[in-house]
Tab-separated table of C-alpha atoms in Angstrom:
chain	number	residue	atom	x	y	z
A	27	MET	CA	-15.187	-2.628	26.337
A	28	LYS	CA	-13.745	-3.699	23.008
A	29	THR	CA	-12.254	-6.814	24.627
A	30	HIS	CA	-15.648	-7.788	26.013
A	31	LYS	CA	-17.248	-7.376	22.570
A	32	ASP	CA	-14.427	-9.367	21.002
A	33	ILE	CA	-14.826	-12.169	23.527
A	34	GLN	CA	-18.571	-12.316	22.865
A	35	GLU	CA	-17.965	-12.504	19.111
A	36	GLN	CA	-15.335	-15.177	19.622
A	37	LYS	CA	-17.729	-17.103	21.881
A	38	ALA	CA	-20.317	-17.098	19.109
A	39	PHE	CA	-17.701	-18.406	16.692
A	40	ASP	CA	-16.318	-21.108	18.990
A	41	LYS	CA	-19.846	-22.206	19.985
A	42	ALA	CA	-19.960	-25.257	22.274
A	43	GLU	CA	-16.195	-25.402	22.670
A	44	PHE	CA	-16.128	-22.196	24.677
A	45	SER	CA	-15.422	-22.823	28.376
A	46	PRO	CA	-15.039	-20.329	31.250
A	47	ASP	CA	-11.266	-20.858	31.141
A	48	ASP	CA	-11.303	-19.867	27.506
A	49	GLU	CA	-12.653	-16.461	28.426
A	50	GLN	CA	-9.580	-15.839	30.591
A	51	LEU	CA	-7.273	-17.163	27.893
A	52	TYR	CA	-8.834	-14.927	25.248
A	53	ASP	CA	-8.606	-11.975	27.570
A	54	MET	CA	-4.885	-12.661	28.006
A	55	LEU	CA	-4.459	-13.224	24.264
A	56	PHE	CA	-6.197	-9.990	23.275
A	57	LYS	CA	-3.956	-8.003	25.617
A	58	GLU	CA	-0.925	-9.545	23.963
A	59	LEU	CA	-2.287	-9.017	20.473
A	60	SER	CA	-2.720	-5.304	21.095
A	61	ARG	CA	0.982	-4.920	21.869
A	62	GLU	CA	2.884	-3.709	18.865
A	63	ASP	CA	6.035	-5.520	17.683
A	64	GLU	CA	9.312	-3.659	17.601
A	65	LEU	CA	10.099	-2.621	14.070
A	66	VAL	CA	13.231	-0.710	13.112
A	67	ILE	CA	12.711	1.989	10.475
A	68	ARG	CA	15.677	4.085	9.342
A	69	PRO	CA	15.310	7.724	10.515
A	70	ASP	CA	16.219	8.941	7.014
A	71	PHE	CA	13.578	6.787	5.339
A	72	ALA	CA	11.267	9.775	4.685
A	73	PRO	CA	13.985	12.155	3.333
A	74	ASP	CA	15.184	9.362	1.032
A	75	ILE	CA	11.749	9.062	-0.523
A	76	ALA	CA	11.513	12.847	-0.964
A	77	ALA	CA	14.884	12.785	-2.775
A	78	ARG	CA	13.690	9.895	-4.917
A	79	LEU	CA	10.563	11.858	-5.843
A	80	ILE	CA	12.535	14.931	-6.904
A	81	LYS	CA	14.779	12.749	-9.103
A	82	LYS	CA	11.761	11.059	-10.660
A	83	ARG	CA	10.101	14.392	-11.385
A	84	ARG	CA	13.250	15.750	-13.044
A	85	ARG	CA	13.511	12.613	-15.163
A	86	ASP	CA	9.848	12.835	-16.153
A	87	GLN	CA	10.165	16.494	-17.020
A	88	PHE	CA	13.242	15.884	-19.180
A	89	ARG	CA	11.462	13.082	-21.015
A	90	GLU	CA	8.415	15.249	-21.540
A	91	ASN	CA	10.467	18.175	-22.861
A	92	PHE	CA	12.316	15.831	-25.183
A	93	LEU	CA	9.107	14.326	-26.558
A	94	PHE	CA	7.482	17.762	-26.904
A	95	GLY	CA	10.477	19.142	-28.808
A	96	GLY	CA	10.452	16.064	-31.045
A	97	ALA	CA	6.732	16.483	-31.723
A	98	ILE	CA	7.160	20.151	-32.746
A	99	VAL	CA	10.073	19.286	-35.068
A	100	MET	CA	7.958	16.518	-36.591
A	101	VAL	CA	5.047	18.916	-37.212
A	102	ILE	CA	7.389	21.352	-38.984
A	103	ILE	CA	9.041	18.609	-41.062
A	104	VAL	CA	5.668	17.126	-42.077
A	105	THR	CA	4.344	20.585	-43.005
A	106	ILE	CA	7.393	21.418	-45.169
A	107	GLY	CA	7.267	17.948	-46.744
A	108	GLY	CA	3.558	18.343	-47.437
A	109	LEU	CA	4.036	21.738	-49.025
A	110	GLN	CA	6.865	20.474	-51.208
A	111	PHE	CA	4.768	17.524	-52.264
A	112	ALA	CA	1.838	19.788	-53.148
A	113	GLN	CA	4.117	22.159	-55.043
A	114	SER	CA	5.401	19.340	-57.236
A	115	PHE	CA	1.903	19.129	-58.779
A	116	LEU	CA	1.775	22.813	-59.645
A	117	GLU	CA	2.976	24.411	-62.824
A	118	ALA	CA	6.553	25.701	-62.736
A	119	GLU	CA	5.661	29.397	-62.687
A	120	LYS	CA	3.215	29.077	-59.816
A	121	THR	CA	4.158	28.843	-56.109
A	122	ILE	CA	2.317	26.910	-53.440
A	123	LEU	CA	1.097	30.169	-51.958
A	124	ASP	CA	-1.010	30.708	-55.075
A	125	ASN	CA	-3.076	27.668	-54.100
A	126	ARG	CA	-6.266	28.755	-52.295
A	127	PHE	CA	-5.847	26.096	-49.566
A	128	ALA	CA	-2.186	26.786	-48.872
A	129	LEU	CA	-2.417	29.958	-46.811
A	130	PRO	CA	-5.238	28.806	-44.491
A	131	LEU	CA	-3.409	25.489	-44.027
A	132	ILE	CA	-0.098	27.146	-43.173
A	133	THR	CA	-1.876	29.564	-40.821
A	134	MET	CA	-3.650	26.697	-39.089
A	135	VAL	CA	-0.439	24.676	-38.612
A	136	GLY	CA	1.325	27.796	-37.374
A	137	LEU	CA	-1.450	28.538	-34.873
A	138	ILE	CA	-1.507	24.943	-33.587
A	139	THR	CA	2.271	25.039	-33.077
A	140	ILE	CA	2.133	28.402	-31.315
A	141	PHE	CA	-0.751	27.207	-29.138
A	142	GLN	CA	1.160	24.053	-28.153
A	143	VAL	CA	4.286	26.054	-27.275
A	144	VAL	CA	2.284	28.571	-25.229
A	145	ASP	CA	0.413	25.745	-23.488
A	146	LYS	CA	3.657	23.981	-22.654
A	147	VAL	CA	5.685	26.983	-21.533
A	148	TYR	CA	3.090	29.163	-19.844
A	149	ILE	CA	0.282	26.870	-18.739
A	150	ARG	CA	1.454	23.324	-18.074
A	151	ASN	CA	4.929	24.213	-16.801
A	152	ARG	CA	3.403	26.651	-14.304
A	153	LYS	CA	1.076	23.930	-13.108
A	154	PHE	CA	4.064	21.581	-12.762
A	155	ARG	CA	5.979	24.212	-10.843
A	156	ARG	CA	3.103	24.445	-8.386
A	157	LEU	CA	3.148	20.711	-7.840
A	158	LYS	CA	6.919	20.385	-7.856
A	159	LEU	CA	8.494	19.664	-4.502
A	160	LYS	CA	9.938	22.793	-2.931
B	4	MET	CA	-1.052	18.017	11.837
B	5	ASP	CA	-4.368	16.480	10.759
B	6	ASP	CA	-4.779	14.431	7.595
B	7	HIS	CA	-6.607	17.167	5.644
B	8	SER	CA	-3.798	19.662	6.250
B	9	LEU	CA	-1.191	17.034	5.404
B	10	VAL	CA	-2.842	16.158	2.104
B	11	ARG	CA	-3.313	19.841	1.225
B	12	GLY	CA	0.352	20.484	2.025
B	13	VAL	CA	1.561	17.588	-0.124
B	14	LEU	CA	-0.625	18.681	-3.032
B	15	ASN	CA	0.848	22.180	-2.768
B	16	GLY	CA	4.290	20.651	-3.183
B	17	ASN	CA	5.416	20.915	0.433
B	18	THR	CA	8.134	18.310	1.025
B	19	GLN	CA	7.884	18.643	4.779
B	20	ALA	CA	4.200	17.781	4.689
B	21	PHE	CA	5.011	14.671	2.702
B	22	SER	CA	7.758	13.749	5.187
B	23	PHE	CA	5.223	14.154	8.026
B	24	LEU	CA	2.790	11.960	6.153
B	25	ILE	CA	5.456	9.285	5.719
B	26	LYS	CA	6.462	9.514	9.385
B	27	LYS	CA	2.831	9.218	10.440
B	28	TYR	CA	2.065	6.155	8.353
B	29	GLU	CA	5.411	4.400	7.916
B	30	LYS	CA	4.724	2.034	10.818
B	31	LEU	CA	1.420	0.962	9.301
B	32	VAL	CA	3.017	0.365	5.903
B	33	PHE	CA	6.077	-1.464	7.264
B	34	HIS	CA	3.978	-3.652	9.538
B	35	MET	CA	1.533	-4.536	6.785
B	36	ILE	CA	4.306	-5.486	4.387
B	37	ASN	CA	6.120	-7.325	7.157
B	38	LYS	CA	3.041	-9.460	7.807
B	39	LEU	CA	2.884	-10.536	4.154
B	40	VAL	CA	6.545	-10.787	3.194
B	41	ASP	CA	9.144	-12.926	4.901
B	42	LYS	CA	12.303	-11.356	3.490
B	43	ASP	CA	13.449	-8.324	5.507
B	44	GLU	CA	15.560	-6.913	2.659
B	45	ILE	CA	12.598	-6.224	0.371
B	46	ILE	CA	10.329	-4.719	3.045
B	47	GLU	CA	11.925	-1.264	2.806
B	48	GLU	CA	12.005	-1.389	-0.975
B	49	LEU	CA	8.284	-2.176	-1.077
B	50	ALA	CA	7.556	0.527	1.514
B	51	GLN	CA	9.368	3.084	-0.664
B	52	ASP	CA	7.306	2.034	-3.686
B	53	VAL	CA	4.132	2.338	-1.621
B	54	PHE	CA	4.876	5.934	-0.606
B	55	MET	CA	5.816	6.821	-4.190
B	56	LYS	CA	2.416	5.483	-5.243
B	57	VAL	CA	0.721	7.377	-2.413
B	58	HIS	CA	2.286	10.612	-3.695
B	59	GLU	CA	1.345	9.816	-7.261
B	60	LYS	CA	-2.295	8.971	-6.429
B	61	LEU	CA	-2.867	11.586	-3.729
B	62	PRO	CA	-4.470	14.154	-6.107
B	63	GLY	CA	-7.262	11.593	-6.643
B	64	PHE	CA	-7.847	10.982	-2.921
B	65	ARG	CA	-11.252	12.396	-1.929
B	66	PHE	CA	-11.421	11.470	1.787
B	67	GLU	CA	-14.153	8.944	1.095
B	68	SER	CA	-12.280	6.726	3.557
B	69	LYS	CA	-9.700	7.437	6.254
B	70	LEU	CA	-6.234	8.269	4.950
B	71	SER	CA	-4.820	5.338	6.944
B	72	THR	CA	-7.260	2.927	5.249
B	73	TRP	CA	-6.418	4.328	1.832
B	74	ILE	CA	-2.654	4.039	2.427
B	75	GLY	CA	-3.166	0.574	3.916
B	76	THR	CA	-5.037	-0.471	0.774
B	77	ILE	CA	-2.186	0.712	-1.454
B	78	ALA	CA	0.368	-1.075	0.751
B	79	TYR	CA	-1.634	-4.301	0.768
B	80	ARG	CA	-2.307	-4.372	-2.996
B	81	HIS	CA	1.235	-3.404	-3.910
B	82	THR	CA	2.655	-6.174	-1.724
B	83	ILE	CA	0.209	-8.758	-3.047
B	84	ASN	CA	1.021	-7.737	-6.650
B	85	HIS	CA	4.724	-8.013	-5.895
B	86	LEU	CA	4.258	-11.481	-4.434
B	87	ARG	CA	2.112	-12.544	-7.399
B	88	LYS	CA	4.706	-11.294	-9.861
B	89	SER	CA	7.503	-13.061	-8.065
B	90	LYS	CA	5.225	-16.132	-7.811
B	91	LYS	CA	5.593	-16.267	-4.076
B	92	MET	CA	1.956	-15.691	-3.322
B	93	VAL	CA	0.589	-18.654	-1.499
B	94	PHE	CA	-3.068	-18.379	-0.630
B	95	LYS	CA	-2.731	-21.205	1.802
B	96	GLU	CA	-6.044	-22.018	3.348
B	97	ILE	CA	-5.938	-23.888	6.578
B	98	GLU	CA	-8.540	-26.554	6.488
B	99	GLU	CA	-10.412	-27.230	9.668
B	100	ASP	CA	-9.004	-30.716	9.990
B	101	MET	CA	-5.460	-29.435	9.563
B	102	GLU	CA	-5.724	-26.753	12.192
B	103	GLU	CA	-4.946	-28.995	15.145
B	104	ASN	CA	-1.757	-30.150	13.489
B	105	TYR	CA	-0.762	-26.778	12.166
B	106	PHE	CA	1.647	-25.716	14.888
B	107	LYS	CA	2.949	-29.223	15.553
B	108	ASP	CA	5.152	-29.318	12.482
B	109	GLU	CA	6.536	-25.876	13.051
B	110	VAL	CA	7.205	-25.631	16.775
B	111	THR	CA	9.098	-28.310	18.612
B	112	PRO	CA	8.346	-28.955	22.309
B	113	ALA	CA	11.854	-27.707	23.076
B	114	GLN	CA	11.106	-24.420	21.344
B	115	GLN	CA	7.856	-24.141	23.269
B	116	PHE	CA	9.692	-24.446	26.574
B	117	GLU	CA	12.291	-21.962	25.411
B	118	SER	CA	9.646	-19.228	25.403
B	119	LYS	CA	10.269	-17.336	28.587
B	120	ASP	CA	6.891	-15.712	28.925
B	121	VAL	CA	3.435	-15.558	27.439
B	122	SER	CA	4.309	-12.567	25.216
B	123	GLN	CA	7.229	-14.324	23.638
B	124	PHE	CA	5.214	-17.506	23.228
B	125	ILE	CA	2.355	-15.723	21.476
B	126	LYS	CA	4.683	-13.688	19.254
B	127	ALA	CA	6.448	-16.858	18.137
B	128	HIS	CA	3.139	-18.472	17.271
B	129	ILE	CA	1.772	-15.433	15.436
B	130	GLU	CA	4.793	-15.670	13.157
B	131	LEU	CA	3.754	-19.193	12.249
B	132	LEU	CA	0.275	-18.204	11.155
B	133	PRO	CA	-0.503	-17.744	7.448
B	134	SER	CA	0.205	-14.210	6.228
B	135	HIS	CA	-3.495	-13.343	5.778
B	136	TYR	CA	-4.274	-14.300	9.345
B	137	ARG	CA	-1.328	-12.262	10.663
B	138	ASN	CA	-2.296	-9.258	8.610
B	139	ILE	CA	-5.913	-9.266	9.749
B	140	LEU	CA	-4.861	-9.735	13.386
B	141	TYR	CA	-2.547	-6.741	13.023
B	142	LEU	CA	-5.141	-4.483	11.390
B	143	TYR	CA	-7.804	-5.379	13.939
B	144	HIS	CA	-5.849	-5.465	17.181
B	145	ILE	CA	-2.961	-3.019	16.644
B	146	GLU	CA	-4.378	-0.543	14.133
B	147	GLU	CA	-7.834	-0.977	15.685
B	148	MET	CA	-9.494	-0.928	12.297
B	149	THR	CA	-13.146	-1.838	11.900
B	150	TYR	CA	-14.334	-4.808	9.837
B	151	PRO	CA	-15.444	-2.598	6.894
B	152	GLU	CA	-12.012	-0.942	6.857
B	153	ILE	CA	-10.268	-4.328	6.790
B	154	VAL	CA	-12.627	-5.452	4.039
B	155	GLU	CA	-11.714	-2.328	2.030
B	156	ILE	CA	-7.988	-2.958	2.437
B	157	THR	CA	-7.923	-6.694	1.794
B	158	GLU	CA	-10.845	-6.870	-0.656
B	159	LEU	CA	-11.921	-10.030	1.132
B	160	PRO	CA	-15.607	-10.583	1.910
B	161	LEU	CA	-16.686	-9.607	5.426
B	162	GLY	CA	-17.410	-13.241	6.311
B	163	THR	CA	-13.904	-14.285	5.279
B	164	VAL	CA	-12.289	-11.472	7.264
B	165	LYS	CA	-14.196	-12.483	10.383
B	166	ASN	CA	-13.522	-16.157	9.774
B	167	TYR	CA	-9.758	-15.566	9.415
B	168	LEU	CA	-9.715	-13.389	12.530
B	169	PHE	CA	-11.673	-15.820	14.703
B	170	ARG	CA	-9.800	-18.862	13.464
B	171	ALA	CA	-6.428	-17.181	14.029
B	172	ARG	CA	-7.415	-16.239	17.563
B	173	LYS	CA	-8.767	-19.707	18.284
B	174	LEU	CA	-5.543	-21.317	17.026
B	175	LEU	CA	-3.509	-19.021	19.250
B	176	LYS	CA	-5.824	-19.557	22.233
B	177	ASP	CA	-5.486	-23.346	21.916
B	178	GLN	CA	-1.705	-23.042	21.862
B	179	LEU	CA	-1.806	-20.646	24.781
B	180	SER	CA	-3.946	-23.094	26.719
B	181	LYS	CA	-1.333	-25.823	26.207
B	182	PHE	CA	1.436	-23.438	27.210
B	183	MET	CA	-0.354	-22.422	30.401
B	184	LEU	CA	-0.959	-26.054	31.289
B	185	LYS	CA	2.741	-26.817	30.903
B	186	GLU	CA	3.623	-23.779	32.989
B	187	GLU	CA	1.393	-25.055	35.771
B	188	LEU	CA	2.959	-28.506	35.596
B	189	LEU	CA	6.493	-27.189	35.844
């Protein structure tokens, strides 16, 4: 049925050049075209890709952990640096904690850090574990 | 295993489901790359990249098209991008006036007579067609894809897809006609 439809479409394309012999030739050609070529694919092609995926995921996870750790260290360093900088403007007898903005600021930084750690360890990692190849 | 179960399995992290998916579609991917790339040694490398991409993009697959069409699209685009990067992409258009002479330069009369049967003769001539023609012939006749599916994969306009398909078949039919005539004369 498909061959007949194909021949009709081809006839419309070829227009005047289409002869009765052509119909037979196209019929023969279409039968040949529907035969698949031999193609050799290694039997371990699929397992190789699975292994490659696991390696990639491990690499990605290591990189992510490394960057996350670096980001947390940076937050702590910047906070300490900021506090020291602020303290340098205060009188000698006063501490930074006496400043009315200091405590809320420290609390906020602390909460952000804790939230990021919780998100990383308990939320995102669990999601990754679900997606990770068994 | 149907495509929905396969995709669900892969998204749940089941390696076996992904292996099944690869097994199911590796022929399609290898054939598509093979039609566009001449060098055998890079076909497998490209196929591996394609399946890595399939795994990476699978969470975004919404079954708006068939899985085979979606994978075919990734395979086609990845191969075209590879060829563009390596500057081996030749969008060689066969002009109408060149078509008659197209096979003459490539196949010698001796080679034509060497072909033992029609199958071998046609296979040899398909190999000489431009990669786009070969690819569309493969998708239409072997994978039995519809025109809209081929359009989705190749991103070519419908008219161009049909034109490539009909022209490729006409070129092959003309060669086949000559071959049959020679066979009768022998």
